[in-house]
Coordinates of C-alpha atoms in Angstrom, one line a residue:
Chain A
M1 CA 18.3 5.5 -20.8
A2 CA 16.5 2.6 -19.2
V3 CA 13.6 3.4 -16.9
K4 CA 13.0 0.8 -14.3
R5 CA 9.5 -0.5 -14.2
R6 CA 7.8 -1.4 -10.9
I7 CA 6.6 -5.0 -10.9
R8 CA 2.8 -5.4 -10.7
V9 CA 1.4 -8.6 -9.4
L10 CA -2.2 -9.9 -9.1
V11 CA -2.7 -12.0 -6.0
A12 CA -6.0 -13.9 -6.4
K13 CA -7.9 -16.4 -4.4
P14 CA -10.0 -18.5 -6.7
G15 CA -12.6 -21.0 -5.7
L16 CA -14.8 -21.5 -2.7
D17 CA -12.6 -22.0 0.3
G18 CA -12.6 -19.0 2.7
H19 CA -9.0 -18.9 3.9
D20 CA -7.0 -16.0 2.5
R21 CA -4.4 -15.7 5.2
G22 CA -1.7 -17.2 2.9
A23 CA -2.7 -14.9 0.1
K24 CA -2.6 -11.9 2.4
I25 CA 0.8 -12.8 3.8
I26 CA 2.2 -13.1 0.2
A27 CA 0.6 -9.8 -0.8
R28 CA 2.3 -8.1 2.1
G29 CA 5.6 -9.7 1.3
F30 CA 5.3 -8.5 -2.2
R31 CA 4.5 -5.0 -1.1
D32 CA 7.5 -5.0 1.2
A33 CA 9.7 -6.0 -1.7
G34 CA 8.5 -2.9 -3.6
F35 CA 5.9 -4.5 -5.9
E36 CA 2.5 -3.1 -6.6
V37 CA 0.0 -5.8 -5.6
I38 CA -3.5 -5.9 -6.9
Y39 CA -5.4 -7.9 -4.3
T40 CA -8.8 -9.0 -5.3
G41 CA -10.0 -11.0 -2.3
L42 CA -11.8 -14.3 -1.9
H43 CA -14.0 -16.3 -4.2
Q44 CA -12.6 -15.2 -7.5
S45 CA -13.8 -16.9 -10.6
P46 CA -11.2 -17.5 -13.4
E47 CA -13.1 -14.9 -15.5
Q48 CA -12.7 -12.3 -12.8
I49 CA -9.0 -13.1 -12.4
V50 CA -8.2 -12.8 -16.1
E51 CA -10.2 -9.6 -16.5
A52 CA -8.5 -8.0 -13.5
A53 CA -5.0 -9.1 -14.8
I54 CA -5.7 -7.5 -18.2
Q55 CA -7.3 -4.3 -16.9
E56 CA -4.4 -3.8 -14.4
D57 CA -1.7 -4.8 -16.8
V58 CA 0.1 -7.0 -14.3
D59 CA 3.4 -8.8 -15.0
V60 CA 2.4 -12.0 -13.2
I61 CA -0.6 -13.7 -11.6
G62 CA -0.3 -15.6 -8.3
M63 CA -3.1 -17.8 -7.2
S64 CA -3.7 -19.6 -3.9
S65 CA -5.9 -22.7 -3.7
L66 CA -6.5 -24.7 -0.5
A67 CA -9.6 -26.7 -1.2
G68 CA -8.5 -29.1 -3.9
A69 CA -10.0 -27.4 -7.0
H70 CA -6.6 -26.1 -8.2
N71 CA -6.4 -28.4 -11.2
H72 CA -9.6 -27.1 -12.7
L73 CA -9.2 -23.5 -11.6
F74 CA -5.6 -23.0 -12.7
R75 CA -6.3 -24.7 -16.0
E76 CA -9.3 -22.5 -16.6
V77 CA -7.3 -19.3 -15.9
L78 CA -4.6 -20.4 -18.5
K79 CA -7.3 -21.2 -21.0
L80 CA -9.0 -17.8 -20.6
L81 CA -5.8 -15.9 -20.8
A82 CA -5.1 -17.6 -24.1
E83 CA -8.5 -16.8 -25.4
R84 CA -8.1 -13.1 -24.5
G85 CA -4.7 -13.0 -26.2
A86 CA -2.9 -12.6 -22.9
A87 CA -1.1 -15.9 -22.7
D88 CA 2.1 -14.0 -22.2
I89 CA 1.1 -13.2 -18.6
P90 CA 2.8 -15.8 -16.4
V91 CA 0.9 -17.6 -13.7
F92 CA 2.2 -19.3 -10.5
G93 CA 0.3 -21.0 -7.8
G94 CA 0.5 -21.9 -4.1
G95 CA -1.4 -23.6 -1.4
I96 CA -2.4 -27.1 -0.7
I97 CA -1.5 -28.9 -3.9
P98 CA -0.5 -32.6 -3.9
D99 CA 3.0 -33.4 -5.1
E100 CA 1.6 -35.6 -7.9
D101 CA -0.3 -32.7 -9.4
I102 CA 2.7 -30.3 -9.7
P103 CA 4.4 -31.7 -12.7
K104 CA 1.1 -31.9 -14.6
L105 CA 0.3 -28.3 -13.8
K106 CA 3.7 -27.1 -14.8
K107 CA 3.5 -29.0 -18.0
E108 CA 0.2 -27.2 -18.8
G109 CA 1.8 -23.8 -18.3
I110 CA 1.8 -22.9 -14.6
K111 CA 5.3 -21.5 -14.1
E112 CA 5.8 -22.5 -10.5
I113 CA 3.9 -24.1 -7.5
F114 CA 4.7 -23.1 -3.9
T115 CA 3.6 -25.6 -1.3
P116 CA 3.0 -25.0 2.5
G117 CA 6.2 -24.2 4.4
T118 CA 7.6 -22.0 1.6
K119 CA 9.2 -18.8 2.9
V120 CA 7.7 -15.5 1.7
E121 CA 11.2 -14.4 0.8
D122 CA 11.6 -17.4 -1.5
V123 CA 8.5 -16.5 -3.4
V124 CA 9.7 -12.8 -3.7
R125 CA 13.1 -14.0 -4.9
W126 CA 11.5 -16.3 -7.5
V127 CA 9.4 -13.4 -8.8
E128 CA 12.4 -11.0 -8.9
K129 CA 14.4 -13.6 -10.8
T130 CA 11.8 -14.9 -13.1
I131 CA 9.5 -12.0 -13.9
H132 CA 10.8 -9.3 -16.2
P133 CA 8.3 -6.5 -17.0
R134 CA 8.1 -5.9 -20.7
E135 CA 10.5 -3.3 -22.2
Chain B
M1 CA 4.0 -0.1 -32.1
K2 CA 3.6 3.3 -33.7
A3 CA 1.9 6.0 -31.7
D4 CA -1.1 6.5 -34.1
E5 CA -1.7 2.8 -34.5
W6 CA -1.7 2.4 -30.7
A7 CA -4.1 5.3 -30.3
K8 CA -6.4 3.8 -33.0
K9 CA -6.5 0.5 -31.2
I10 CA -7.5 2.2 -28.0
V11 CA -10.2 4.2 -29.6
G12 CA -11.4 1.0 -31.4
G13 CA -11.9 -0.7 -28.0
D14 CA -8.8 -2.8 -27.5
V15 CA -8.7 -3.1 -23.8
R16 CA -5.2 -4.5 -23.6
A17 CA -3.7 -1.7 -25.7
A18 CA -5.4 0.8 -23.3
S19 CA -4.3 -0.9 -20.1
R20 CA -0.7 -1.2 -21.4
L21 CA -0.6 2.5 -22.2
M22 CA -1.8 3.2 -18.7
R23 CA 1.1 1.2 -17.3
D24 CA 3.5 3.0 -19.5
I25 CA 2.1 6.4 -18.3
D26 CA 2.6 5.2 -14.7
D27 CA 6.1 4.0 -15.5
R28 CA 7.0 7.2 -17.3
M29 CA 8.0 5.6 -20.6
P30 CA 9.6 8.0 -23.0
W31 CA 7.2 7.2 -25.9
V32 CA 4.0 8.1 -23.9
P33 CA 3.8 11.8 -25.0
D34 CA 3.6 10.8 -28.6
V35 CA 0.7 8.3 -28.0
M36 CA -1.1 10.9 -25.9
K37 CA -0.8 13.4 -28.7
A38 CA -2.5 10.9 -31.0
L39 CA -5.2 10.2 -28.4
Y40 CA -5.9 13.8 -27.6
P41 CA -8.4 14.5 -30.4
H42 CA -10.5 11.6 -29.1
T43 CA -10.9 13.0 -25.6
G44 CA -13.0 15.6 -23.9
R45 CA -16.4 13.7 -23.8
A46 CA -16.3 11.8 -20.5
Y47 CA -17.9 13.1 -17.3
I48 CA -15.6 12.7 -14.3
I49 CA -16.9 12.3 -10.8
G50 CA -14.5 12.5 -7.9
I51 CA -15.0 10.6 -4.7
T52 CA -12.9 11.6 -1.7
G53 CA -12.9 11.2 2.1
S54 CA -11.1 9.5 4.9
P55 CA -10.2 5.8 4.9
G56 CA -13.1 3.5 5.8
V57 CA -15.9 5.9 5.1
G58 CA -17.2 3.7 2.3
K59 CA -15.8 5.3 -0.8
S60 CA -15.4 2.1 -2.7
T61 CA -18.8 0.8 -1.8
L62 CA -20.4 4.1 -3.0
V63 CA -18.4 3.8 -6.2
D64 CA -19.9 0.3 -6.6
C65 CA -23.4 1.8 -6.2
L66 CA -22.7 4.4 -8.8
I67 CA -21.4 1.8 -11.2
E68 CA -24.6 -0.2 -10.7
H69 CA -26.7 2.9 -11.3
Y70 CA -25.0 3.9 -14.5
R71 CA -24.8 0.4 -15.9
A72 CA -28.5 0.1 -15.5
R73 CA -28.7 3.0 -17.9
D74 CA -26.2 1.4 -20.2
A75 CA -23.5 4.1 -19.7
K76 CA -19.9 2.9 -20.2
I77 CA -17.9 3.3 -17.0
G78 CA -14.3 3.8 -16.2
V79 CA -13.1 3.6 -12.6
V80 CA -9.8 4.9 -11.2
V81 CA -9.0 3.9 -7.7
I82 CA -5.9 5.2 -5.9
D83 CA -4.2 3.8 -2.9
P84 CA -1.0 4.9 -1.1
T85 CA 2.5 3.7 -2.0
S86 CA 4.5 2.7 1.0
P87 CA 7.1 5.4 1.5
F88 CA 9.5 2.8 2.9
T89 CA 9.5 0.1 0.3
G90 CA 7.9 1.7 -2.8
G91 CA 5.4 -1.1 -2.9
A92 CA 1.6 -0.9 -2.5
I93 CA -1.4 -3.1 -1.9
L94 CA -4.2 -2.1 -4.1
G95 CA -7.4 -3.7 -2.8
D96 CA -10.3 -1.5 -3.9
R97 CA -11.5 -3.9 -6.6
I98 CA -12.8 -6.2 -3.8
R99 CA -15.8 -3.9 -3.3
M100 CA -16.6 -3.7 -7.0
Q101 CA -16.5 -7.5 -7.5
R102 CA -19.9 -7.8 -9.1
H103 CA -18.9 -5.6 -12.0
S104 CA -15.5 -7.1 -12.6
T105 CA -16.5 -9.2 -15.6
D106 CA -18.9 -6.6 -17.1
S107 CA -17.3 -5.5 -20.4
G108 CA -18.9 -2.0 -19.9
V109 CA -16.8 -1.4 -16.8
F110 CA -13.0 -0.8 -16.8
I111 CA -11.4 -0.6 -13.4
R112 CA -7.8 0.5 -12.8
S113 CA -5.9 0.6 -9.5
L114 CA -3.2 3.2 -9.1
A115 CA -0.6 3.7 -6.4
T116 CA 0.3 7.2 -5.4
R117 CA 4.0 6.6 -6.1
G118 CA 5.1 9.4 -3.8
S119 CA 2.7 12.1 -5.1
M120 CA 0.7 14.2 -2.6
G121 CA -2.8 15.6 -2.9
G122 CA -4.8 12.4 -3.1
L123 CA -4.1 11.6 -6.7
S124 CA -1.2 10.0 -8.5
R125 CA 0.9 11.9 -11.0
S126 CA -0.5 9.7 -13.7
T127 CA -4.1 10.3 -13.0
S128 CA -5.0 13.0 -15.5
D129 CA -3.3 11.0 -18.4
I130 CA -5.0 7.8 -17.3
L131 CA -8.4 9.5 -17.2
R132 CA -7.8 10.8 -20.7
V133 CA -7.1 7.2 -21.9
M134 CA -10.4 6.1 -20.4
D135 CA -12.1 9.0 -22.1
A136 CA -10.6 8.0 -25.4
M137 CA -11.8 4.4 -24.8
G138 CA -15.3 5.9 -25.0
K139 CA -16.2 5.8 -21.3
D140 CA -19.3 8.0 -20.6
V141 CA -18.6 8.4 -16.9
I142 CA -15.4 8.0 -15.0
L143 CA -15.4 7.6 -11.3
L144 CA -12.2 8.7 -9.6
E145 CA -11.7 7.5 -6.1
T146 CA -8.9 9.3 -4.2
V147 CA -6.5 7.9 -1.7
G148 CA -8.5 8.9 1.4
V149 CA -5.9 10.5 3.6
G150 CA -8.4 13.2 4.4
Q151 CA -6.9 16.6 4.7
D152 CA -5.2 17.6 1.6
E153 CA -7.0 16.0 -1.3
V154 CA -7.7 19.2 -3.1
D155 CA -6.3 18.1 -6.4
V156 CA -9.5 16.2 -7.2
V157 CA -11.5 19.4 -7.6
H158 CA -9.5 20.4 -10.6
T159 CA -9.8 17.0 -12.2
A160 CA -13.4 16.0 -11.5
H161 CA -16.5 17.7 -12.9
T162 CA -18.4 16.8 -9.8
S163 CA -16.6 16.3 -6.5
M164 CA -18.1 14.5 -3.6
I165 CA -16.8 14.3 -0.1
V166 CA -17.8 11.2 1.8
M167 CA -18.0 11.3 5.6
I168 CA -19.5 9.2 8.4
P169 CA -21.0 10.2 11.7
G170 CA -18.8 9.9 14.7
L171 CA -15.5 10.7 13.2
G172 CA -14.5 14.1 14.6
D173 CA -11.7 14.5 12.1
D174 CA -14.2 15.0 9.2
I175 CA -15.2 18.4 10.5
Q176 CA -11.5 19.1 11.1
A177 CA -11.0 18.4 7.5
I178 CA -13.7 20.8 6.5
K179 CA -12.0 23.5 8.6
A180 CA -8.7 22.7 6.9
G181 CA -10.2 23.6 3.5
I182 CA -12.0 20.6 2.1
L183 CA -15.1 22.7 2.2
E184 CA -14.2 24.5 -1.0
I185 CA -13.7 21.3 -2.9
G186 CA -17.0 19.5 -2.2
D187 CA -19.9 19.9 -4.6
I188 CA -21.8 17.2 -2.8
F189 CA -21.3 16.1 0.8
V190 CA -22.3 12.5 1.4
I191 CA -22.9 11.4 5.0
N192 CA -22.5 7.6 4.5
K193 CA -23.4 4.9 7.1
C194 CA -26.3 7.2 8.0
E195 CA -27.8 4.4 10.2
R196 CA -25.3 5.4 12.8
P197 CA -26.0 7.8 15.6
G198 CA -25.0 11.4 15.2
V199 CA -26.2 12.0 11.7
E200 CA -28.3 15.0 12.5
R201 CA -25.6 16.6 14.4
M202 CA -23.1 16.0 11.6
E203 CA -25.5 17.4 9.0
R204 CA -26.0 20.5 11.2
E205 CA -22.3 21.0 11.5
I206 CA -21.7 20.7 7.8
M207 CA -24.5 23.1 7.1
M208 CA -23.0 25.6 9.5
M209 CA -19.6 25.3 8.0
L210 CA -21.1 25.8 4.5
E211 CA -22.9 28.9 5.7
L212 CA -19.8 30.3 7.4
G213 CA -17.9 29.7 4.2
G214 CA -20.1 32.2 2.3
H215 CA -20.9 32.0 -1.4
R216 CA -18.8 30.0 -3.8
D217 CA -17.4 31.8 -6.8
D218 CA -19.3 29.6 -9.2
G219 CA -22.7 30.1 -7.4
W220 CA -23.3 26.4 -6.6
E221 CA -24.7 25.7 -3.2
P222 CA -23.1 22.4 -2.0
A223 CA -25.6 19.7 -1.3
I224 CA -25.7 17.2 1.6
V225 CA -27.0 13.7 0.9
K226 CA -27.4 10.9 3.5
T227 CA -26.6 7.3 2.3
E228 CA -26.2 3.8 3.5
A229 CA -24.2 2.6 0.5
I230 CA -24.0 -1.0 1.6
K231 CA -27.8 -1.3 1.3
G232 CA -28.2 1.2 -1.5
V233 CA -30.1 3.6 0.8
G234 CA -30.0 7.2 -0.5
V235 CA -28.3 6.4 -3.7
R236 CA -31.2 7.7 -5.8
E237 CA -31.1 11.1 -4.1
L238 CA -27.3 11.1 -4.6
M239 CA -27.7 10.4 -8.3
E240 CA -30.4 13.1 -8.6
T241 CA -28.0 15.6 -6.9
I242 CA -25.2 14.6 -9.3
V243 CA -27.5 15.3 -12.2
R244 CA -28.5 18.6 -10.7
H245 CA -24.9 19.6 -10.4
R246 CA -24.1 18.4 -13.8
T247 CA -26.9 20.5 -15.3
F248 CA -25.9 23.5 -13.2
R249 CA -22.3 23.5 -14.6
E250 CA -23.5 22.7 -18.2
S251 CA -23.4 26.3 -19.5
P252 CA -20.7 27.0 -22.0
E253 CA -19.3 29.8 -19.8
K254 CA -19.0 27.6 -16.7
K255 CA -17.5 24.8 -18.7
R256 CA -14.9 27.1 -20.2
L257 CA -14.0 28.4 -16.7
F258 CA -13.5 24.9 -15.4
L259 CA -11.5 23.8 -18.4
R260 CA -9.3 26.9 -18.2
K261 CA -8.5 26.2 -14.5
A262 CA -8.0 22.5 -15.1
L263 CA -5.8 22.8 -18.1
R264 CA -3.7 25.5 -16.5
I265 CA -2.8 23.1 -13.7
E266 CA -2.4 20.2 -16.0
L267 CA -0.1 22.1 -18.4
L268 CA 2.0 23.3 -15.5
N269 CA 2.2 19.8 -14.0
N270 CA 3.1 18.3 -17.4
I271 CA 5.9 20.8 -17.9
R272 CA 7.2 20.3 -14.3
D273 CA 7.1 16.6 -14.8
R274 CA 9.1 16.7 -18.0
I275 CA 11.6 19.1 -16.6
S276 CA 12.1 16.8 -13.6
Q277 CA 12.6 13.8 -15.9
R278 CA 15.1 15.9 -18.0
V279 CA 17.0 16.9 -14.8
L280 CA 17.3 13.3 -13.8
E281 CA 18.7 12.4 -17.2
E282 CA 21.1 15.3 -16.9
V283 CA 22.5 14.3 -13.5
G284 CA 22.4 10.6 -14.2
Q285 CA 19.2 9.4 -12.5
E286 CA 18.8 8.8 -8.8
E287 CA 22.5 7.9 -8.4
G288 CA 23.7 11.2 -9.9
L289 CA 21.1 13.1 -7.8
L290 CA 22.5 11.5 -4.6
S291 CA 26.1 12.4 -5.5
A292 CA 24.9 16.0 -6.0
V293 CA 23.4 15.8 -2.5
D294 CA 26.7 14.4 -1.1
E295 CA 28.5 17.4 -2.6
I296 CA 26.1 19.7 -0.7
I297 CA 26.6 17.7 2.5
A298 CA 30.3 17.8 2.2
G299 CA 30.1 21.6 1.9
R300 CA 31.6 21.9 -1.5
K301 CA 28.5 23.5 -2.9
D302 CA 25.4 25.1 -1.3
L303 CA 22.0 23.8 -2.3
Y304 CA 21.0 26.9 -4.4
S305 CA 24.2 27.0 -6.4
K306 CA 24.0 23.3 -7.1
S307 CA 20.4 23.7 -8.3
E308 CA 21.4 26.5 -10.6
E309 CA 24.3 24.6 -11.9
I310 CA 22.1 21.6 -12.9
L311 CA 19.4 23.8 -14.4
N312 CA 22.0 25.7 -16.4
G313 CA 23.2 22.4 -17.7
I314 CA 19.8 21.7 -19.4
L315 CA 19.0 25.3 -20.4
C316 CA 22.3 25.9 -22.2
E317 CA 22.0 23.0 -24.6

């Protein structure tokens, strides 16, 4: 008998910029899709994000970055996840991220990048298709 | 992973093993009871403090103050925060960690957000099991913050060793809540945001309600503490009151009485839960349940006969 798990997502806003509207809209979209969303608010350090992801046993981490520090911050999160033995938790990103950075980030292990103009439904659909909670 | 290995990891301090078990508890995975059996001998040490009250009264900020206080004394802290599940989509936004940010990378603090997933009474169905996992992790104190719907959060009193009710001046519904029976569940009444007008009046009203309520069975006289959590005002008095209540209920007789009540409820809940799960298996999960409902709607069976039929199906095995 298969019990269906509810998807748990961490929505985090790393870095110093103070704009969390996008992250909040995504969080609501996820809730409306039936996910449990851990929302940690602004100014999260990579350490805080990784710690929250582990304590909350999330299936995926979504990060929003608008101020240009994405390369450093996203990379740092991946590195810390690996250090904590949690590299199996997939990470995706969104926000203002230049096209030329995207292939690089994906190569380093970010599963997907959503740029401005992406519909909330598309992100939800991507999570539903890509993220499978462990058995 | 085998149940006893899993339990050993948790007791040994493996945070990920613990948080995964909490998830499996919440998702009602079939192997959970075996792991809980293995963990059970390692539990019973943690002191549980319940924090309840309407939304917006500052529960999370108070929890943050309590964490700060206990960490300064080197106690290991577990925190369980519960938020409502949307009844329409089944989803939830769990945002209480925001107020506890400064402790989020402290390895002595473990915070877990839970969604109610349809359970009433201010807690989630998984709460008692998840508290037990934190207990086995070696947490000295566990802070349990309830949903905050206000009127019916009585479950917390059977789960927490000390229950505090948080209120703010100027919200008439707090006194309503007391009338509705919250009076019995508060060991400590916290008037938070006490810089606001109306504190004295509120204090008087609570005192009056407490006097009208007469003596409590256990002999404790509920205390009233005024705080302004965001600035840390009154937190020392609150801590002293918690210590006083903890000392008060420390006698073996009182402890036994509490445990007897708490375990009675937990045992009954556990049985009820497992029967429900068994029933769902029997009828073929949600789909089967709905087709039973359709039978009733179509008038082929009445509700009571259908219920009996399903129950007999399990009992006759």
